[in-house]
PDB file of C-alpha atoms and ligand atoms in Angstrom:
ATOM      1  CA  UNK X   1       0.000   0.000   0.000  1.00 46.00           C
ATOM      2  CA  UNK X   2       1.259   3.462  -0.845  1.00 57.00           C
ATOM      3  CA  UNK X   3       1.867   5.971   1.920  1.00 62.00           C
ATOM      4  CA  UNK X   4      -0.529   8.890   2.384  1.00 59.00           C
ATOM      5  CA  UNK X   5       0.077  11.716  -0.076  1.00 52.00           C
ATOM      6  CA  UNK X   6       1.335   9.292  -2.718  1.00 57.00           C
ATOM      7  CA  UNK X   7      -0.028   9.151  -6.257  1.00 61.00           C
ATOM      8  CA  UNK X   8       0.894   5.762  -7.738  1.00 62.00           C
ATOM      9  CA  UNK X   9       0.426   6.845 -11.334  1.00 72.00           C
ATOM     10  CA  UNK X  10       2.551  10.007 -11.035  1.00 85.00           C
ATOM     11  CA  UNK X  11       6.350  10.297 -10.845  1.00 95.00           C
ATOM     12  CA  UNK X  12       7.633  11.681  -7.574  1.00 97.00           C
ATOM     13  CA  UNK X  13       8.888  15.273  -7.458  1.00 98.00           C
ATOM     14  CA  UNK X  14      12.085  16.474  -5.782  1.00 98.00           C
ATOM     15  CA  UNK X  15      13.156  20.059  -5.141  1.00 99.00           C
ATOM     16  CA  UNK X  16      16.927  20.490  -4.788  1.00 99.00           C
ATOM     17  CA  UNK X  17      18.406  23.826  -3.669  1.00 98.00           C
ATOM     18  CA  UNK X  18      21.796  25.087  -4.877  1.00 98.00           C
ATOM     19  CA  UNK X  19      21.558  22.555  -7.703  1.00 98.00           C
ATOM     20  CA  UNK X  20      23.009  24.506 -10.628  1.00 98.00           C
ATOM     21  CA  UNK X  21      26.435  22.959 -10.116  1.00 98.00           C
ATOM     22  CA  UNK X  22      28.552  20.763  -7.849  1.00 98.00           C
ATOM     23  CA  UNK X  23      26.957  18.338  -5.426  1.00 98.00           C
ATOM     24  CA  UNK X  24      23.452  19.751  -5.946  1.00 98.00           C
ATOM     25  CA  UNK X  25      23.628  19.144  -9.702  1.00 98.00           C
ATOM     26  CA  UNK X  26      24.862  15.609  -9.025  1.00 98.00           C
ATOM     27  CA  UNK X  27      21.977  14.978  -6.595  1.00 99.00           C
ATOM     28  CA  UNK X  28      19.443  16.360  -9.100  1.00 99.00           C
ATOM     29  CA  UNK X  29      20.852  14.124 -11.820  1.00 98.00           C
ATOM     30  CA  UNK X  30      20.731  11.018  -9.595  1.00 98.00           C
ATOM     31  CA  UNK X  31      17.068  11.621  -8.697  1.00 98.00           C
ATOM     32  CA  UNK X  32      16.303  12.265 -12.374  1.00 98.00           C
ATOM     33  CA  UNK X  33      17.944   8.948 -13.340  1.00 98.00           C
ATOM     34  CA  UNK X  34      15.710   7.218 -10.795  1.00 98.00           C
ATOM     35  CA  UNK X  35      12.547   8.530 -12.481  1.00 98.00           C
ATOM     36  CA  UNK X  36      11.844  11.610 -10.364  1.00 98.00           C
ATOM     37  CA  UNK X  37      10.684  14.913 -11.764  1.00 98.00           C
ATOM     38  CA  UNK X  38      13.353  17.341 -10.657  1.00 98.00           C
ATOM     39  CA  UNK X  39      13.291  21.039  -9.759  1.00 99.00           C
ATOM     40  CA  UNK X  40      16.847  22.298 -10.152  1.00 99.00           C
ATOM     41  CA  UNK X  41      16.800  25.505  -8.099  1.00 99.00           C
ATOM     42  CA  UNK X  42      19.613  27.952  -7.420  1.00 98.00           C
ATOM     43  CA  UNK X  43      20.476  31.540  -6.576  1.00 98.00           C
ATOM     44  CA  UNK X  44      21.871  31.615 -10.115  1.00 98.00           C
ATOM     45  CA  UNK X  45      18.680  31.123 -12.118  1.00 98.00           C
ATOM     46  CA  UNK X  46      20.386  31.093 -15.515  1.00 98.00           C
ATOM     47  CA  UNK X  47      22.762  28.329 -14.437  1.00 98.00           C
ATOM     48  CA  UNK X  48      19.856  26.370 -12.899  1.00 98.00           C
ATOM     49  CA  UNK X  49      17.959  26.543 -16.185  1.00 98.00           C
ATOM     50  CA  UNK X  50      21.025  25.255 -18.067  1.00 98.00           C
ATOM     51  CA  UNK X  51      21.587  22.384 -15.621  1.00 98.00           C
ATOM     52  CA  UNK X  52      17.923  21.355 -15.855  1.00 98.00           C
ATOM     53  CA  UNK X  53      17.982  21.568 -19.662  1.00 98.00           C
ATOM     54  CA  UNK X  54      21.011  19.256 -19.729  1.00 98.00           C
ATOM     55  CA  UNK X  55      18.894  16.674 -17.867  1.00 98.00           C
ATOM     56  CA  UNK X  56      15.734  17.138 -19.922  1.00 98.00           C
ATOM     57  CA  UNK X  57      15.686  19.620 -22.798  1.00 97.00           C
ATOM     58  CA  UNK X  58      11.897  19.218 -23.115  1.00 97.00           C
ATOM     59  CA  UNK X  59      11.369  20.536 -19.575  1.00 96.00           C
ATOM     60  CA  UNK X  60       8.698  17.936 -18.879  1.00 97.00           C
ATOM     61  CA  UNK X  61      10.663  16.182 -16.115  1.00 98.00           C
ATOM     62  CA  UNK X  62      13.312  18.721 -15.110  1.00 98.00           C
ATOM     63  CA  UNK X  63      12.905  22.451 -14.618  1.00 98.00           C
ATOM     64  CA  UNK X  64      15.401  25.134 -13.608  1.00 98.00           C
ATOM     65  CA  UNK X  65      14.129  27.849 -11.272  1.00 98.00           C
ATOM     66  CA  UNK X  66      15.630  30.770  -9.361  1.00 98.00           C
ATOM     67  CA  UNK X  67      15.447  30.267  -5.586  1.00 98.00           C
ATOM     68  CA  UNK X  68      17.474  32.197  -3.010  1.00 98.00           C
ATOM     69  CA  UNK X  69      17.421  29.784  -0.078  1.00 98.00           C
ATOM     70  CA  UNK X  70      17.628  32.716   2.376  1.00 98.00           C
ATOM     71  CA  UNK X  71      14.232  33.947   1.186  1.00 98.00           C
ATOM     72  CA  UNK X  72      11.146  32.299   2.684  1.00 98.00           C
ATOM     73  CA  UNK X  73       8.867  33.852   0.048  1.00 98.00           C
ATOM     74  CA  UNK X  74      10.996  32.238  -2.661  1.00 98.00           C
ATOM     75  CA  UNK X  75      10.357  28.767  -1.196  1.00 98.00           C
ATOM     76  CA  UNK X  76       6.628  29.531  -1.077  1.00 98.00           C
ATOM     77  CA  UNK X  77       6.686  30.725  -4.699  1.00 98.00           C
ATOM     78  CA  UNK X  78       8.659  27.731  -6.012  1.00 98.00           C
ATOM     79  CA  UNK X  79       6.467  25.277  -4.099  1.00 98.00           C
ATOM     80  CA  UNK X  80       3.338  26.819  -5.671  1.00 98.00           C
ATOM     81  CA  UNK X  81       4.960  26.666  -9.112  1.00 98.00           C
ATOM     82  CA  UNK X  82       5.807  22.965  -8.721  1.00 98.00           C
ATOM     83  CA  UNK X  83       2.382  22.023  -7.384  1.00 98.00           C
ATOM     84  CA  UNK X  84       0.781  23.810 -10.370  1.00 98.00           C
ATOM     85  CA  UNK X  85       3.247  22.169 -12.776  1.00 98.00           C
ATOM     86  CA  UNK X  86       3.457  18.603 -11.481  1.00 98.00           C
ATOM     87  CA  UNK X  87       0.666  18.251  -8.896  1.00 97.00           C
ATOM     88  CA  UNK X  88       2.783  17.736  -5.763  1.00 98.00           C
ATOM     89  CA  UNK X  89       6.250  17.784  -4.214  1.00 98.00           C
ATOM     90  CA  UNK X  90       7.474  14.737  -2.290  1.00 98.00           C
ATOM     91  CA  UNK X  91      11.126  15.404  -1.474  1.00 98.00           C
ATOM     92  CA  UNK X  92      13.209  18.440  -0.507  1.00 99.00           C
ATOM     93  CA  UNK X  93      17.013  18.386  -0.551  1.00 99.00           C
ATOM     94  CA  UNK X  94      18.479  21.425   1.239  1.00 98.00           C
ATOM     95  CA  UNK X  95      21.864  21.488  -0.469  1.00 98.00           C
ATOM     96  CA  UNK X  96      22.537  25.210  -1.069  1.00 98.00           C
ATOM     97  CA  UNK X  97      25.625  26.342   0.768  1.00 97.00           C
ATOM     98  CA  UNK X  98      28.569  28.665   0.765  1.00 96.00           C
ATOM     99  CA  UNK X  99      31.979  27.900   2.167  1.00 92.00           C
ATOM    100  CA  UNK X 100      34.865  30.304   2.725  1.00 90.00           C
ATOM    101  CA  UNK X 101      38.427  29.606   3.743  1.00 87.00           C
ATOM    102  CA  UNK X 102      39.142  32.346   6.314  1.00 92.00           C
ATOM    103  CA  UNK X 103      41.376  32.437   9.380  1.00 93.00           C
ATOM    104  CA  UNK X 104      39.333  32.417  12.590  1.00 95.00           C
ATOM    105  CA  UNK X 105      40.491  35.780  13.932  1.00 95.00           C
ATOM    106  CA  UNK X 106      40.088  37.485  10.534  1.00 95.00           C
ATOM    107  CA  UNK X 107      36.391  36.688  10.077  1.00 96.00           C
ATOM    108  CA  UNK X 108      34.409  39.923  10.074  1.00 97.00           C
ATOM    109  CA  UNK X 109      30.864  40.096  11.468  1.00 98.00           C
ATOM    110  CA  UNK X 110      29.551  40.586   7.906  1.00 98.00           C
ATOM    111  CA  UNK X 111      31.386  37.567   6.596  1.00 97.00           C
ATOM    112  CA  UNK X 112      30.242  35.463   9.565  1.00 97.00           C
ATOM    113  CA  UNK X 113      26.612  36.465   8.980  1.00 97.00           C
ATOM    114  CA  UNK X 114      26.787  35.892   5.218  1.00 97.00           C
ATOM    115  CA  UNK X 115      28.203  32.375   5.493  1.00 97.00           C
ATOM    116  CA  UNK X 116      25.893  31.371   8.340  1.00 97.00           C
ATOM    117  CA  UNK X 117      22.816  32.646   6.537  1.00 96.00           C
ATOM    118  CA  UNK X 118      23.706  30.936   3.227  1.00 96.00           C
ATOM    119  CA  UNK X 119      24.097  27.569   4.967  1.00 97.00           C
ATOM    120  CA  UNK X 120      21.681  27.700   7.881  1.00 97.00           C
ATOM    121  CA  UNK X 121      18.804  30.041   6.962  1.00 97.00           C
ATOM    122  CA  UNK X 122      18.125  28.072   3.773  1.00 96.00           C
ATOM    123  CA  UNK X 123      17.850  24.814   5.682  1.00 98.00           C
ATOM    124  CA  UNK X 124      15.581  26.377   8.299  1.00 98.00           C
ATOM    125  CA  UNK X 125      13.295  28.057   5.760  1.00 98.00           C
ATOM    126  CA  UNK X 126      13.161  25.040   3.447  1.00 98.00           C
ATOM    127  CA  UNK X 127      12.253  22.758   6.364  1.00 98.00           C
ATOM    128  CA  UNK X 128       9.636  25.243   7.544  1.00 98.00           C
ATOM    129  CA  UNK X 129       7.887  25.853   4.213  1.00 99.00           C
ATOM    130  CA  UNK X 130       8.109  22.369   2.682  1.00 99.00           C
ATOM    131  CA  UNK X 131       7.788  20.748   6.123  1.00 98.00           C
ATOM    132  CA  UNK X 132       4.398  22.407   6.690  1.00 98.00           C
ATOM    133  CA  UNK X 133       3.263  21.415   3.195  1.00 98.00           C
ATOM    134  CA  UNK X 134       4.425  17.794   3.651  1.00 98.00           C
ATOM    135  CA  UNK X 135       2.806  17.605   7.090  1.00 98.00           C
ATOM    136  CA  UNK X 136      -0.549  18.708   5.623  1.00 98.00           C
ATOM    137  CA  UNK X 137      -0.275  15.941   3.016  1.00 97.00           C
ATOM    138  CA  UNK X 138       0.837  13.349   5.567  1.00 98.00           C
ATOM    139  CA  UNK X 139       3.967  12.446   3.620  1.00 98.00           C
ATOM    140  CA  UNK X 140       7.365  13.949   2.820  1.00 98.00           C
ATOM    141  CA  UNK X 141      11.102  13.470   2.843  1.00 98.00           C
ATOM    142  CA  UNK X 142      13.649  16.162   3.720  1.00 99.00           C
ATOM    143  CA  UNK X 143      17.388  15.631   3.304  1.00 99.00           C
ATOM    144  CA  UNK X 144      19.738  18.331   4.606  1.00 99.00           C
ATOM    145  CA  UNK X 145      23.323  18.482   3.366  1.00 98.00           C
ATOM    146  CA  UNK X 146      25.468  19.133   6.440  1.00 98.00           C
ATOM    147  CA  UNK X 147      29.250  18.671   6.529  1.00 98.00           C
ATOM    148  CA  UNK X 148      32.026  17.006   8.463  1.00 97.00           C
ATOM    149  CA  UNK X 149      32.972  20.575   9.409  1.00 97.00           C
ATOM    150  CA  UNK X 150      29.806  20.731  11.500  1.00 98.00           C
ATOM    151  CA  UNK X 151      31.032  17.752  13.522  1.00 97.00           C
ATOM    152  CA  UNK X 152      34.794  18.295  13.836  1.00 95.00           C
ATOM    153  CA  UNK X 153      35.004  22.105  13.637  1.00 95.00           C
ATOM    154  CA  UNK X 154      36.343  22.134  10.072  1.00 89.00           C
ATOM    155  CA  UNK X 155      39.615  21.336   8.336  1.00 75.00           C
ATOM    156  CA  UNK X 156      40.140  23.696   5.373  1.00 70.00           C
ATOM    157  CA  UNK X 157      37.033  25.849   5.904  1.00 82.00           C
ATOM    158  CA  UNK X 158      36.177  28.618   8.367  1.00 92.00           C
ATOM    159  CA  UNK X 159      34.419  28.872  11.733  1.00 96.00           C
ATOM    160  CA  UNK X 160      31.329  30.439  10.137  1.00 98.00           C
ATOM    161  CA  UNK X 161      30.884  27.451   7.830  1.00 97.00           C
ATOM    162  CA  UNK X 162      31.577  24.881  10.553  1.00 97.00           C
ATOM    163  CA  UNK X 163      29.167  26.456  13.037  1.00 97.00           C
ATOM    164  CA  UNK X 164      26.423  26.806  10.419  1.00 98.00           C
ATOM    165  CA  UNK X 165      26.777  23.128   9.487  1.00 98.00           C
ATOM    166  CA  UNK X 166      26.642  22.150  13.164  1.00 98.00           C
ATOM    167  CA  UNK X 167      23.380  24.092  13.191  1.00 98.00           C
ATOM    168  CA  UNK X 168      22.122  22.139  10.174  1.00 98.00           C
ATOM    169  CA  UNK X 169      22.600  18.872  12.096  1.00 98.00           C
ATOM    170  CA  UNK X 170      20.722  20.300  15.088  1.00 98.00           C
ATOM    171  CA  UNK X 171      17.886  21.713  12.964  1.00 98.00           C
ATOM    172  CA  UNK X 172      17.548  18.280  11.355  1.00 99.00           C
ATOM    173  CA  UNK X 173      16.800  16.751  14.771  1.00 98.00           C
ATOM    174  CA  UNK X 174      14.382  19.497  15.765  1.00 98.00           C
ATOM    175  CA  UNK X 175      12.343  19.272  12.536  1.00 99.00           C
ATOM    176  CA  UNK X 176      12.479  15.453  12.630  1.00 99.00           C
ATOM    177  CA  UNK X 177      10.884  15.425  16.072  1.00 98.00           C
ATOM    178  CA  UNK X 178       8.241  17.957  15.047  1.00 98.00           C
ATOM    179  CA  UNK X 179       7.262  16.358  11.728  1.00 98.00           C
ATOM    180  CA  UNK X 180       7.674  12.632  12.482  1.00 98.00           C
ATOM    181  CA  UNK X 181       4.054  12.110  13.574  1.00 98.00           C
ATOM    182  CA  UNK X 182       2.863  13.544  10.219  1.00 98.00           C
ATOM    183  CA  UNK X 183       4.748  11.046   8.028  1.00 98.00           C
ATOM    184  CA  UNK X 184       7.617  13.409   7.269  1.00 98.00           C
ATOM    185  CA  UNK X 185      11.219  12.319   7.791  1.00 98.00           C
ATOM    186  CA  UNK X 186      14.088  14.796   8.126  1.00 99.00           C
ATOM    187  CA  UNK X 187      17.670  13.585   7.896  1.00 99.00           C
ATOM    188  CA  UNK X 188      21.140  14.972   7.315  1.00 99.00           C
ATOM    189  CA  UNK X 189      24.086  13.752   5.289  1.00 99.00           C
ATOM    190  CA  UNK X 190      27.504  14.799   6.508  1.00 98.00           C
ATOM    191  CA  UNK X 191      30.114  14.559   3.750  1.00 98.00           C
ATOM    192  CA  UNK X 192      33.832  14.954   4.215  1.00 96.00           C
ATOM    193  CA  UNK X 193      35.809  16.686   1.436  1.00 94.00           C
ATOM    194  CA  UNK X 194      34.501  15.664  -1.983  1.00 96.00           C
ATOM    195  CA  UNK X 195      35.952  15.432  -5.478  1.00 96.00           C
ATOM    196  CA  UNK X 196      34.161  18.620  -6.537  1.00 96.00           C
ATOM    197  CA  UNK X 197      35.060  21.916  -8.255  1.00 94.00           C
ATOM    198  CA  UNK X 198      34.390  23.896  -5.058  1.00 92.00           C
ATOM    199  CA  UNK X 199      37.155  21.976  -3.265  1.00 91.00           C
ATOM    200  CA  UNK X 200      39.680  22.264  -6.123  1.00 90.00           C
ATOM    201  CA  UNK X 201      38.908  25.998  -6.437  1.00 89.00           C
ATOM    202  CA  UNK X 202      39.238  26.899  -2.774  1.00 84.00           C
ATOM    203  CA  UNK X 203      42.127  24.743  -1.527  1.00 84.00           C
ATOM    204  CA  UNK X 204      45.591  25.046  -3.074  1.00 88.00           C
ATOM    205  CA  UNK X 205      46.950  21.815  -4.593  1.00 92.00           C
ATOM    206  CA  UNK X 206      49.691  21.254  -1.990  1.00 93.00           C
ATOM    207  CA  UNK X 207      47.259  21.699   0.889  1.00 89.00           C
ATOM    208  CA  UNK X 208      44.756  19.434  -0.851  1.00 90.00           C
ATOM    209  CA  UNK X 209      47.394  16.715  -1.276  1.00 93.00           C
ATOM    210  CA  UNK X 210      48.080  16.965   2.479  1.00 92.00           C
ATOM    211  CA  UNK X 211      44.381  16.680   3.238  1.00 90.00           C
ATOM    212  CA  UNK X 212      44.024  13.629   0.975  1.00 94.00           C
ATOM    213  CA  UNK X 213      47.016  11.969   2.622  1.00 95.00           C
ATOM    214  CA  UNK X 214      45.401  12.540   6.030  1.00 94.00           C
ATOM    215  CA  UNK X 215      42.140  10.795   5.067  1.00 96.00           C
ATOM    216  CA  UNK X 216      42.199   7.160   6.238  1.00 97.00           C
ATOM    217  CA  UNK X 217      40.865   5.956   2.840  1.00 98.00           C
ATOM    218  CA  UNK X 218      43.354   8.297   1.089  1.00 97.00           C
ATOM    219  CA  UNK X 219      40.926   9.895  -1.352  1.00 96.00           C
ATOM    220  CA  UNK X 220      38.289  12.583  -1.659  1.00 97.00           C
ATOM    221  CA  UNK X 221      34.669  11.456  -1.535  1.00 97.00           C
ATOM    222  CA  UNK X 222      32.569  10.647  -4.572  1.00 98.00           C
ATOM    223  CA  UNK X 223      29.624  13.046  -4.972  1.00 98.00           C
ATOM    224  CA  UNK X 224      27.633  10.333  -6.768  1.00 98.00           C
ATOM    225  CA  UNK X 225      27.636   8.315  -3.552  1.00 98.00           C
ATOM    226  CA  UNK X 226      26.370  11.282  -1.517  1.00 98.00           C
ATOM    227  CA  UNK X 227      23.615  11.640  -4.126  1.00 98.00           C
ATOM    228  CA  UNK X 228      22.758   7.953  -3.758  1.00 98.00           C
ATOM    229  CA  UNK X 229      22.504   8.423   0.014  1.00 98.00           C
ATOM    230  CA  UNK X 230      20.000  11.232  -0.587  1.00 99.00           C
ATOM    231  CA  UNK X 231      17.955   9.034  -2.932  1.00 98.00           C
ATOM    232  CA  UNK X 232      17.945   6.265  -0.321  1.00 98.00           C
ATOM    233  CA  UNK X 233      16.832   8.604   2.481  1.00 98.00           C
ATOM    234  CA  UNK X 234      14.034   9.823   0.185  1.00 98.00           C
ATOM    235  CA  UNK X 235      12.618   6.327  -0.380  1.00 97.00           C
ATOM    236  CA  UNK X 236       9.133   5.619   0.918  1.00 95.00           C
ATOM    237  CA  UNK X 237      10.615   2.600   2.725  1.00 97.00           C
ATOM    238  CA  UNK X 238      12.962   4.940   4.669  1.00 98.00           C
ATOM    239  CA  UNK X 239      10.090   5.870   6.976  1.00 97.00           C
ATOM    240  CA  UNK X 240      11.795   4.840  10.216  1.00 97.00           C
ATOM    241  CA  UNK X 241      14.992   6.803   9.605  1.00 98.00           C
ATOM    242  CA  UNK X 242      14.575  10.309  10.936  1.00 98.00           C
ATOM    243  CA  UNK X 243      16.681  12.845  12.796  1.00 98.00           C
ATOM    244  CA  UNK X 244      19.738  10.906  11.666  1.00 98.00           C
ATOM    245  CA  UNK X 245      23.035  12.184  10.351  1.00 98.00           C
ATOM    246  CA  UNK X 246      24.680   9.811   7.884  1.00 98.00           C
ATOM    247  CA  UNK X 247      28.459  10.282   7.707  1.00 98.00           C
ATOM    248  CA  UNK X 248      30.573   9.839   4.556  1.00 98.00           C
ATOM    249  CA  UNK X 249      33.991  11.175   5.466  1.00 97.00           C
ATOM    250  CA  UNK X 250      36.563   8.532   4.490  1.00 97.00           C
ATOM    251  CA  UNK X 251      37.209   7.780   8.154  1.00 97.00           C
ATOM    252  CA  UNK X 252      38.253  11.341   9.058  1.00 95.00           C
ATOM    253  CA  UNK X 253      35.756  11.449  11.908  1.00 95.00           C
ATOM    254  CA  UNK X 254      34.884   8.256  13.755  1.00 95.00           C
ATOM    255  CA  UNK X 255      32.088   8.144  16.305  1.00 91.00           C
TER     256      UNK X 255
HETATM  257  N1  NAD P 301      32.414  20.186  -1.617  1.00 80.28           N
HETATM  258  C1  NAD P 301      32.553  19.436  -0.532  1.00 80.28           C
HETATM  259  O1  NAD P 301      33.570  18.748  -0.343  1.00 80.28           O
HETATM  260  C2  NAD P 301      31.490  19.425   0.510  1.00 80.28           C
HETATM  261  C3  NAD P 301      31.704  18.724   1.696  1.00 80.28           C
HETATM  262  C4  NAD P 301      30.714  18.720   2.678  1.00 80.28           C
HETATM  263  C5  NAD P 301      29.524  19.387   2.448  1.00 80.28           C
HETATM  264  N2  NAD P 301      29.336  20.069   1.277  1.00 80.28           N
HETATM  265  C6  NAD P 301      28.086  20.771   1.114  1.00 80.28           C
HETATM  266  O2  NAD P 301      27.471  20.382  -0.111  1.00 80.28           O
HETATM  267  C7  NAD P 301      26.686  21.450  -0.625  1.00 80.28           C
HETATM  268  C8  NAD P 301      27.104  21.740  -2.047  1.00 80.28           C
HETATM  269  O3  NAD P 301      28.493  22.035  -2.067  1.00 80.28           O
HETATM  270  P1  NAD P 301      29.312  22.227  -3.427  1.00 80.28           P
HETATM  271  O4  NAD P 301      30.687  21.824  -3.117  1.00 80.28           O
HETATM  272  O5  NAD P 301      28.589  21.599  -4.551  1.00 80.28           O
HETATM  273  O6  NAD P 301      29.263  23.844  -3.535  1.00 80.28           O
HETATM  274  P2  NAD P 301      29.248  24.799  -4.818  1.00 80.28           P
HETATM  275  O7  NAD P 301      29.735  26.109  -4.321  1.00 80.28           O
HETATM  276  O8  NAD P 301      29.932  24.172  -5.978  1.00 80.28           O
HETATM  277  O9  NAD P 301      27.700  24.903  -5.175  1.00 80.28           O
HETATM  278  C9  NAD P 301      26.806  25.531  -4.319  1.00 80.28           C
HETATM  279  C10 NAD P 301      25.617  25.999  -5.111  1.00 80.28           C
HETATM  280  O10 NAD P 301      24.741  26.649  -4.182  1.00 80.28           O
HETATM  281  C11 NAD P 301      24.310  27.861  -4.754  1.00 80.28           C
HETATM  282  N3  NAD P 301      23.965  28.809  -3.686  1.00 80.28           N
HETATM  283  C12 NAD P 301      24.776  29.503  -2.866  1.00 80.28           C
HETATM  284  N4  NAD P 301      24.062  30.276  -2.047  1.00 80.28           N
HETATM  285  C13 NAD P 301      22.767  30.061  -2.348  1.00 80.28           C
HETATM  286  C14 NAD P 301      21.545  30.559  -1.851  1.00 80.28           C
HETATM  287  N5  NAD P 301      21.495  31.488  -0.882  1.00 80.28           N
HETATM  288  N6  NAD P 301      20.388  30.110  -2.389  1.00 80.28           N
HETATM  289  C15 NAD P 301      20.422  29.193  -3.374  1.00 80.28           C
HETATM  290  N7  NAD P 301      21.532  28.692  -3.909  1.00 80.28           N
HETATM  291  C16 NAD P 301      22.700  29.122  -3.389  1.00 80.28           C
HETATM  292  C17 NAD P 301      25.460  28.351  -5.629  1.00 80.28           C
HETATM  293  O11 NAD P 301      25.003  29.258  -6.623  1.00 80.28           O
HETATM  294  C18 NAD P 301      25.977  27.025  -6.202  1.00 80.28           C
HETATM  295  O12 NAD P 301      25.336  26.689  -7.411  1.00 80.28           O
HETATM  296  C19 NAD P 301      26.904  22.629   0.324  1.00 80.28           C
HETATM  297  O13 NAD P 301      25.874  22.660   1.291  1.00 80.28           O
HETATM  298  C20 NAD P 301      28.225  22.280   0.972  1.00 80.28           C
HETATM  299  O14 NAD P 301      28.385  22.905   2.210  1.00 80.28           O
HETATM  300  C21 NAD P 301      30.276  20.098   0.308  1.00 80.28           C
END
């Protein structure tokens, strides 16, 4: 029997934030390959449209939309668009994030606020808006992309990023407790450093080689695996996993 809020004859719909490039684009592509209709959303609307068109040029199963994750009204607008377009939304992946490599004592209040809001406000607002919608329908899956930095205080990144990601893990628990009785699960994935452009762009090659050598499995993570974790957490059979934080850090942080 299908869970409440489930239309057997319709493909499921996933909304991914920050999905124009990097891990978000990989997650969107993995869901698309598994038969989902995918909303590729990003601060950079033009890039989101291009990423969605690369998945499905017809636009019938993938759409690119502008969504600033710090803006609650934008979540409300995109949700209404998707419901009008495809009938429902079943899964939210809060992936949008911003990381900066800055020395602790050099972080200005503005920089601290900007990095925290890009990583934490989006998760809060996405969970609030889509969480309320899912709760009304009696079914939903939320996957929040945290980070190893939120657990170990960060390696290459700054204190703003690490503290925001710690907040993402905490928010995941709070929303999981609130929404569990309504058939909505909320989980986090906590990746260590990944083989992604953002890592290559922000860490110099010598430092990156040091970081790789310090990882017990001796390599950066594979974004496709993180995407597969998100797909698994979004399954209807994943209904007893909630408030969890799934680690994928190559053994950098053991608990
Ligand atoms: N790269 C890694 O090794 C790594 C490790 C752990 C966690 N993560 C997390 O994975 C997620 C994706 O990381 P990435 O490496 O692909 O980063 P990235 O910088 O390549 O991509 C981030 C995307 O988010 C978008 N974005 C930024 N601010 C936004 C906002 N306010 N609203 C909507 N979109 C916004 C950007 O435009 C960009 O397309 C982030 O949450 C990041 O913290 C990454």
